[in-house]
Amino acid sequence: MPLNAVTSHIISIQHHAIYYLERKGQTLDSPLLILFHGFPENAHAWEALIDALPTEYHVIAPDLPGYHQSEPLADSSDYQVPSLVSRMGEFVQTVSQGRKAILVGHDWGGAIAWPLAAFQPDLFTKLVILNAAHPSTFTQALKTSRAQRKKSEYIKALVADDAEAVLQQTDFAMLKDMLGSAMFEGDMFANVRLESTNQTASDNSYRARLLRSWRNTPTLSAMLAYYREMPQMAPDEHAPETELSRLRVPVLRVILPTLVLWGRLDEAFDEDILNGLATYVPNLRIVYHNTATHWVHREQAQWAAKEITDFLM
């Protein structure tokens, strides 16, 4: 097996299987990065970034609980953020084997990474966030920004009772549109092969992995449960002040040195959600990419890898 091969593994955390990718570092002291993906992706979303990161880095990227090859959880309440933070904190403790890690999160992975870094900072040395809203500034934006409320309207379709049926009947048009239709016109990451499998390149493409997991109804329901169990739903764009006033802005402080990488063409988050972030994250650096979208980790993997590497020096 090549020295820097990406291998796949399964581990039991709180009696449920979590699948993860791993590329070991060159030494026992190699920096350990743990990457949390977002919706509607999976651990393989990180393959381009893993390939771009220095080979001496030890990298672990799990499927979030219920996604792709990680086992769906027993109860809908298990997808509430505090439960996810607890489960993923135990995952980090288990795979890091006593070492401190650098936590990296995108989208929903970032929504878990923010509170995990806040409540269990002793597990980590640094935090890296890619286009994932901090809970405090995001909620504040929902209260005050019509632009953010409009960008969050897609959530209604994902929490609807018939969301699974609609997505399946439309061949997941909404999810494909989110990720960019170009991804489904070619074999993205088709040449990446896990050493522990005998899959063909077409079976192993990122596109194929996404479609297989979406077509599995229990997995799809697990993915949607993240939205259905959100503590506060996004109000309508034109919600009255009486409704907006009921939103509670959480106070979530992160003391870890934190890097935020932000694609400025994000269709899910208005850039104003970064306003006031230093109030909650005092040791903060924000770096923008002017032409990247929400999917900056795939679109600009080399750029993101360089920014992360510089941050870790």
Coordinates of C-alpha atoms in Angstrom, one line a residue:
M1 CA 0.0 0.0 0.0
P2 CA 1.4 3.5 -0.9
L3 CA 2.7 5.5 2.0
N4 CA 0.0 8.2 1.6
A5 CA -2.9 6.0 0.6
V6 CA -6.4 7.0 1.7
T7 CA -8.0 4.1 3.5
S8 CA -11.6 3.5 4.7
H9 CA -12.6 2.3 8.2
I10 CA -15.6 1.8 10.4
I11 CA -15.8 2.4 14.1
S12 CA -18.6 2.1 16.6
I13 CA -19.5 5.3 18.5
Q14 CA -22.3 5.2 21.0
H15 CA -23.4 1.9 19.5
H16 CA -23.7 3.2 15.9
A17 CA -21.2 2.7 13.1
I18 CA -19.3 5.7 11.7
Y19 CA -17.4 5.3 8.5
Y20 CA -14.3 7.4 7.9
L21 CA -11.4 8.0 5.6
E22 CA -7.9 8.2 6.8
R23 CA -4.6 9.2 5.4
K24 CA -1.8 8.7 7.9
G25 CA 1.0 11.1 8.4
Q26 CA 4.6 10.4 8.0
T27 CA 5.4 10.4 11.7
L28 CA 3.6 9.9 15.0
D29 CA 4.0 13.7 15.5
S30 CA 2.3 14.6 12.2
P31 CA -0.4 17.3 12.6
L32 CA -3.8 15.6 12.9
L33 CA -6.7 17.2 11.0
I34 CA -10.3 15.9 11.4
L35 CA -12.7 17.0 8.7
F36 CA -16.5 17.3 9.1
H37 CA -18.4 17.5 5.8
G38 CA -21.8 19.2 5.2
F39 CA -25.1 18.6 3.5
P40 CA -25.8 16.8 1.2
E41 CA -22.2 15.5 0.9
N42 CA -20.1 12.8 2.6
A43 CA -16.5 12.2 3.7
H44 CA -15.4 11.9 0.1
A45 CA -16.1 15.6 -0.5
W46 CA -12.7 16.2 1.1
E47 CA -10.7 14.1 -1.3
A48 CA -9.4 17.0 -3.3
L49 CA -8.4 18.9 -0.2
I50 CA -6.8 15.8 1.3
D51 CA -4.8 15.4 -1.8
A52 CA -3.7 19.0 -1.7
L53 CA -2.6 19.0 1.9
P54 CA 1.0 18.3 2.8
T55 CA 1.7 14.6 2.9
E56 CA 3.1 14.8 6.4
Y57 CA -0.4 15.7 7.7
H58 CA -2.5 12.9 9.3
V59 CA -6.1 13.4 8.0
I60 CA -9.3 11.7 9.2
A61 CA -12.7 12.5 7.5
P62 CA -15.8 10.8 8.8
D63 CA -19.3 10.5 7.2
L64 CA -21.5 12.4 9.7
P65 CA -23.9 10.1 11.6
G66 CA -26.5 8.8 9.2
Y67 CA -24.8 10.0 6.0
H68 CA -23.5 7.7 3.3
Q69 CA -21.9 4.7 5.0
S70 CA -22.4 5.9 8.6
E71 CA -25.3 4.1 10.3
P72 CA -28.6 6.1 10.7
L73 CA -29.3 6.9 14.4
A74 CA -32.0 5.3 16.4
D75 CA -34.2 8.3 17.2
S76 CA -34.9 11.6 15.5
S77 CA -33.8 13.4 18.7
D78 CA -30.3 11.9 18.1
Y79 CA -29.9 14.5 15.3
Q80 CA -30.3 17.4 17.6
V81 CA -27.1 19.5 17.8
P82 CA -26.2 18.7 21.4
S83 CA -26.5 14.9 20.7
L84 CA -24.4 15.2 17.5
V85 CA -21.8 17.2 19.3
S86 CA -21.6 14.6 22.0
R87 CA -21.3 11.7 19.5
M88 CA -18.7 13.5 17.3
G89 CA -16.7 14.5 20.4
E90 CA -16.5 10.9 21.3
F91 CA -15.5 10.0 17.8
V92 CA -12.6 12.6 17.9
Q93 CA -11.5 11.3 21.3
T94 CA -11.4 7.7 20.0
V95 CA -9.6 8.3 16.7
S96 CA -7.2 10.8 18.0
Q97 CA -5.9 8.4 20.6
G98 CA -4.9 11.1 23.1
R99 CA -3.5 13.6 20.6
K100 CA -4.9 17.0 20.1
A101 CA -6.4 17.7 16.6
I102 CA -7.1 20.5 14.3
L103 CA -10.9 20.5 13.7
V104 CA -12.1 21.5 10.2
G105 CA -15.8 21.9 9.4
H106 CA -17.9 22.9 6.4
D107 CA -21.6 23.6 6.3
W108 CA -23.4 21.2 8.7
G109 CA -20.0 19.9 9.7
G110 CA -19.2 23.4 10.7
A111 CA -22.5 23.7 12.6
I112 CA -21.2 20.8 14.7
A113 CA -17.6 22.0 14.8
W114 CA -18.4 25.4 16.2
P115 CA -20.1 24.1 19.5
L116 CA -17.7 21.1 19.7
A117 CA -14.8 23.5 19.7
A118 CA -16.6 25.7 22.2
F119 CA -17.5 23.0 24.7
Q120 CA -14.6 20.6 24.3
P121 CA -11.6 22.9 23.4
D122 CA -9.2 20.5 25.2
L123 CA -9.6 18.1 22.2
F124 CA -8.1 20.6 19.8
T125 CA -5.4 23.0 19.1
K126 CA -7.1 25.0 16.3
L127 CA -10.4 25.3 14.4
V128 CA -10.9 25.8 10.7
I129 CA -14.3 26.7 9.3
L130 CA -15.2 26.8 5.6
N131 CA -18.5 28.5 4.7
A132 CA -20.3 27.5 7.9
A133 CA -22.3 30.0 9.9
H134 CA -21.5 30.5 13.6
P135 CA -24.8 29.8 15.6
S136 CA -24.7 33.3 17.2
T137 CA -24.2 35.5 14.2
F138 CA -26.4 33.3 12.0
T139 CA -29.4 33.6 14.4
Q140 CA -28.7 37.3 14.7
A141 CA -28.8 37.6 10.9
L142 CA -32.1 35.7 10.7
K143 CA -33.5 38.3 13.0
T144 CA -32.2 41.3 11.2
S145 CA -31.4 40.4 7.6
R146 CA -34.1 39.8 5.0
A147 CA -31.3 38.7 2.6
Q148 CA -30.3 35.8 4.9
R149 CA -33.9 34.8 5.5
K150 CA -34.4 34.6 1.8
K151 CA -31.3 32.5 1.3
S152 CA -32.5 30.1 4.0
E153 CA -35.9 29.5 2.4
Y154 CA -34.6 26.3 0.8
I155 CA -34.8 24.7 4.3
K156 CA -38.6 24.6 4.1
A157 CA -38.4 22.0 1.3
L158 CA -36.1 19.8 3.3
V159 CA -38.2 19.7 6.4
A160 CA -41.5 19.1 4.7
D161 CA -43.2 15.8 5.5
D162 CA -43.0 14.7 1.9
A163 CA -39.4 15.8 1.4
E164 CA -38.0 12.3 0.8
A165 CA -40.7 11.5 -1.8
V166 CA -40.3 14.8 -3.7
L167 CA -36.5 14.5 -3.8
Q168 CA -36.8 10.9 -5.1
Q169 CA -39.5 11.7 -7.6
T170 CA -37.5 14.5 -9.1
D171 CA -34.3 12.5 -9.2
F172 CA -32.8 14.7 -6.5
A173 CA -32.9 17.8 -8.7
M174 CA -32.7 20.1 -5.7
L175 CA -29.6 18.5 -4.3
K176 CA -28.0 18.4 -7.7
D177 CA -28.7 22.1 -8.2
M178 CA -27.2 22.8 -4.8
L179 CA -24.0 21.1 -5.6
G180 CA -23.9 22.4 -9.2
S181 CA -25.3 20.4 -12.1
A182 CA -21.8 20.2 -13.7
M183 CA -20.8 17.7 -11.1
F184 CA -23.4 15.3 -12.4
E185 CA -22.3 15.6 -16.0
G186 CA -18.9 14.0 -15.4
D187 CA -17.2 11.6 -13.1
M188 CA -15.8 14.0 -10.4
F189 CA -13.0 12.3 -8.5
A190 CA -13.4 9.2 -10.7
N191 CA -9.7 8.5 -10.6
V192 CA -9.6 8.4 -6.8
R193 CA -9.5 4.8 -5.6
L194 CA -9.6 3.5 -2.0
E195 CA -6.9 1.0 -1.4
S196 CA -9.2 -1.2 0.7
T197 CA -11.8 -1.6 -2.1
N198 CA -12.0 -3.3 -5.5
Q199 CA -14.5 -0.9 -7.0
T200 CA -14.3 0.3 -10.5
A201 CA -13.5 4.0 -11.1
S202 CA -17.1 4.7 -12.2
D203 CA -18.5 3.1 -9.0
N204 CA -16.0 4.9 -6.9
S205 CA -16.7 8.4 -8.3
Y206 CA -17.9 11.0 -5.9
R207 CA -21.0 11.5 -8.1
A208 CA -21.8 7.8 -7.9
R209 CA -21.3 7.7 -4.1
L210 CA -23.7 10.7 -3.6
L211 CA -26.4 9.2 -5.8
R212 CA -26.2 5.8 -4.1
S213 CA -26.5 7.3 -0.6
W214 CA -29.4 9.7 -1.6
R215 CA -31.3 6.8 -3.2
N216 CA -31.2 4.9 0.2
T217 CA -34.3 6.2 1.9
P218 CA -33.1 5.6 5.5
T219 CA -29.9 7.5 4.7
L220 CA -31.9 10.3 3.0
S221 CA -34.2 10.6 6.0
A222 CA -31.2 10.8 8.3
M223 CA -29.7 13.6 6.3
L224 CA -33.0 15.6 6.4
A225 CA -33.3 15.0 10.1
Y226 CA -30.4 17.4 10.7
Y227 CA -32.7 20.2 9.4
R228 CA -35.9 18.8 11.0
E229 CA -34.2 18.8 14.4
M230 CA -32.8 22.4 14.1
P231 CA -33.4 24.2 17.4
Q232 CA -34.9 27.2 15.6
M233 CA -36.4 27.3 12.1
A234 CA -35.5 30.1 9.7
P235 CA -38.4 32.6 9.5
D236 CA -40.0 33.7 6.2
E237 CA -38.3 36.5 4.3
H238 CA -41.1 38.9 5.2
A239 CA -41.7 37.5 8.7
P240 CA -43.3 40.0 11.1
E241 CA -41.3 41.6 13.9
T242 CA -43.3 39.6 16.5
E243 CA -42.0 36.4 15.0
L244 CA -38.5 37.6 14.6
S245 CA -38.3 38.7 18.2
R246 CA -38.9 35.2 19.4
L247 CA -35.6 34.0 17.9
R248 CA -33.1 33.5 20.7
V249 CA -29.5 34.3 19.9
P250 CA -27.2 31.8 21.6
V251 CA -24.0 32.9 23.2
L252 CA -21.3 30.5 21.9
R253 CA -17.7 31.5 22.5
V254 CA -14.7 29.8 20.9
I255 CA -11.4 30.4 22.5
L256 CA -9.3 28.4 20.1
P257 CA -7.3 30.1 17.3
T258 CA -9.8 30.0 14.4
L259 CA -9.5 30.4 10.7
V260 CA -12.6 31.0 8.6
L261 CA -12.2 30.5 4.8
W262 CA -15.1 32.0 2.9
G263 CA -16.3 31.7 -0.7
R264 CA -18.0 35.0 -1.4
L265 CA -20.5 33.6 -3.9
D266 CA -22.3 31.5 -1.3
E267 CA -25.9 31.0 -2.1
A268 CA -26.8 29.6 1.4
F269 CA -25.3 32.3 3.6
D270 CA -25.2 36.0 3.3
E271 CA -21.7 37.3 4.0
D272 CA -23.1 39.6 6.7
I273 CA -23.3 36.7 9.0
L274 CA -19.6 37.2 9.6
N275 CA -20.3 40.6 11.1
G276 CA -19.6 40.6 14.8
L277 CA -18.0 37.1 14.7
A278 CA -14.9 38.4 16.6
T279 CA -17.2 39.1 19.6
Y280 CA -17.7 35.3 20.0
V281 CA -14.3 34.2 18.5
P282 CA -11.7 36.6 19.6
N283 CA -8.7 34.7 18.1
L284 CA -10.0 35.0 14.6
R285 CA -8.7 35.2 11.1
I286 CA -11.1 35.4 8.1
V287 CA -9.8 34.9 4.5
Y288 CA -12.1 35.4 1.5
H289 CA -12.1 33.9 -1.9
N290 CA -13.8 36.2 -4.3
T291 CA -15.0 33.7 -6.9
A292 CA -15.6 30.6 -4.8
T293 CA -19.1 29.5 -3.8
H294 CA -20.4 27.6 -0.8
W295 CA -18.4 24.6 -2.0
V296 CA -15.0 26.3 -1.6
H297 CA -13.4 23.0 -0.2
R298 CA -13.8 21.4 -3.6
E299 CA -13.7 24.3 -6.0
Q300 CA -10.5 25.8 -4.5
A301 CA -8.8 22.9 -2.8
Q302 CA -5.3 24.1 -3.5
W303 CA -6.1 27.6 -2.2
A304 CA -7.8 26.2 0.9
A305 CA -4.9 23.8 1.6
K306 CA -2.4 26.6 1.4
E307 CA -4.4 28.8 3.8
I308 CA -4.8 25.9 6.2
T309 CA -1.1 25.0 6.0
D310 CA -0.1 28.6 6.6
F311 CA -2.5 28.8 9.6
L312 CA -1.0 25.7 11.2
M313 CA 2.6 27.0 11.0

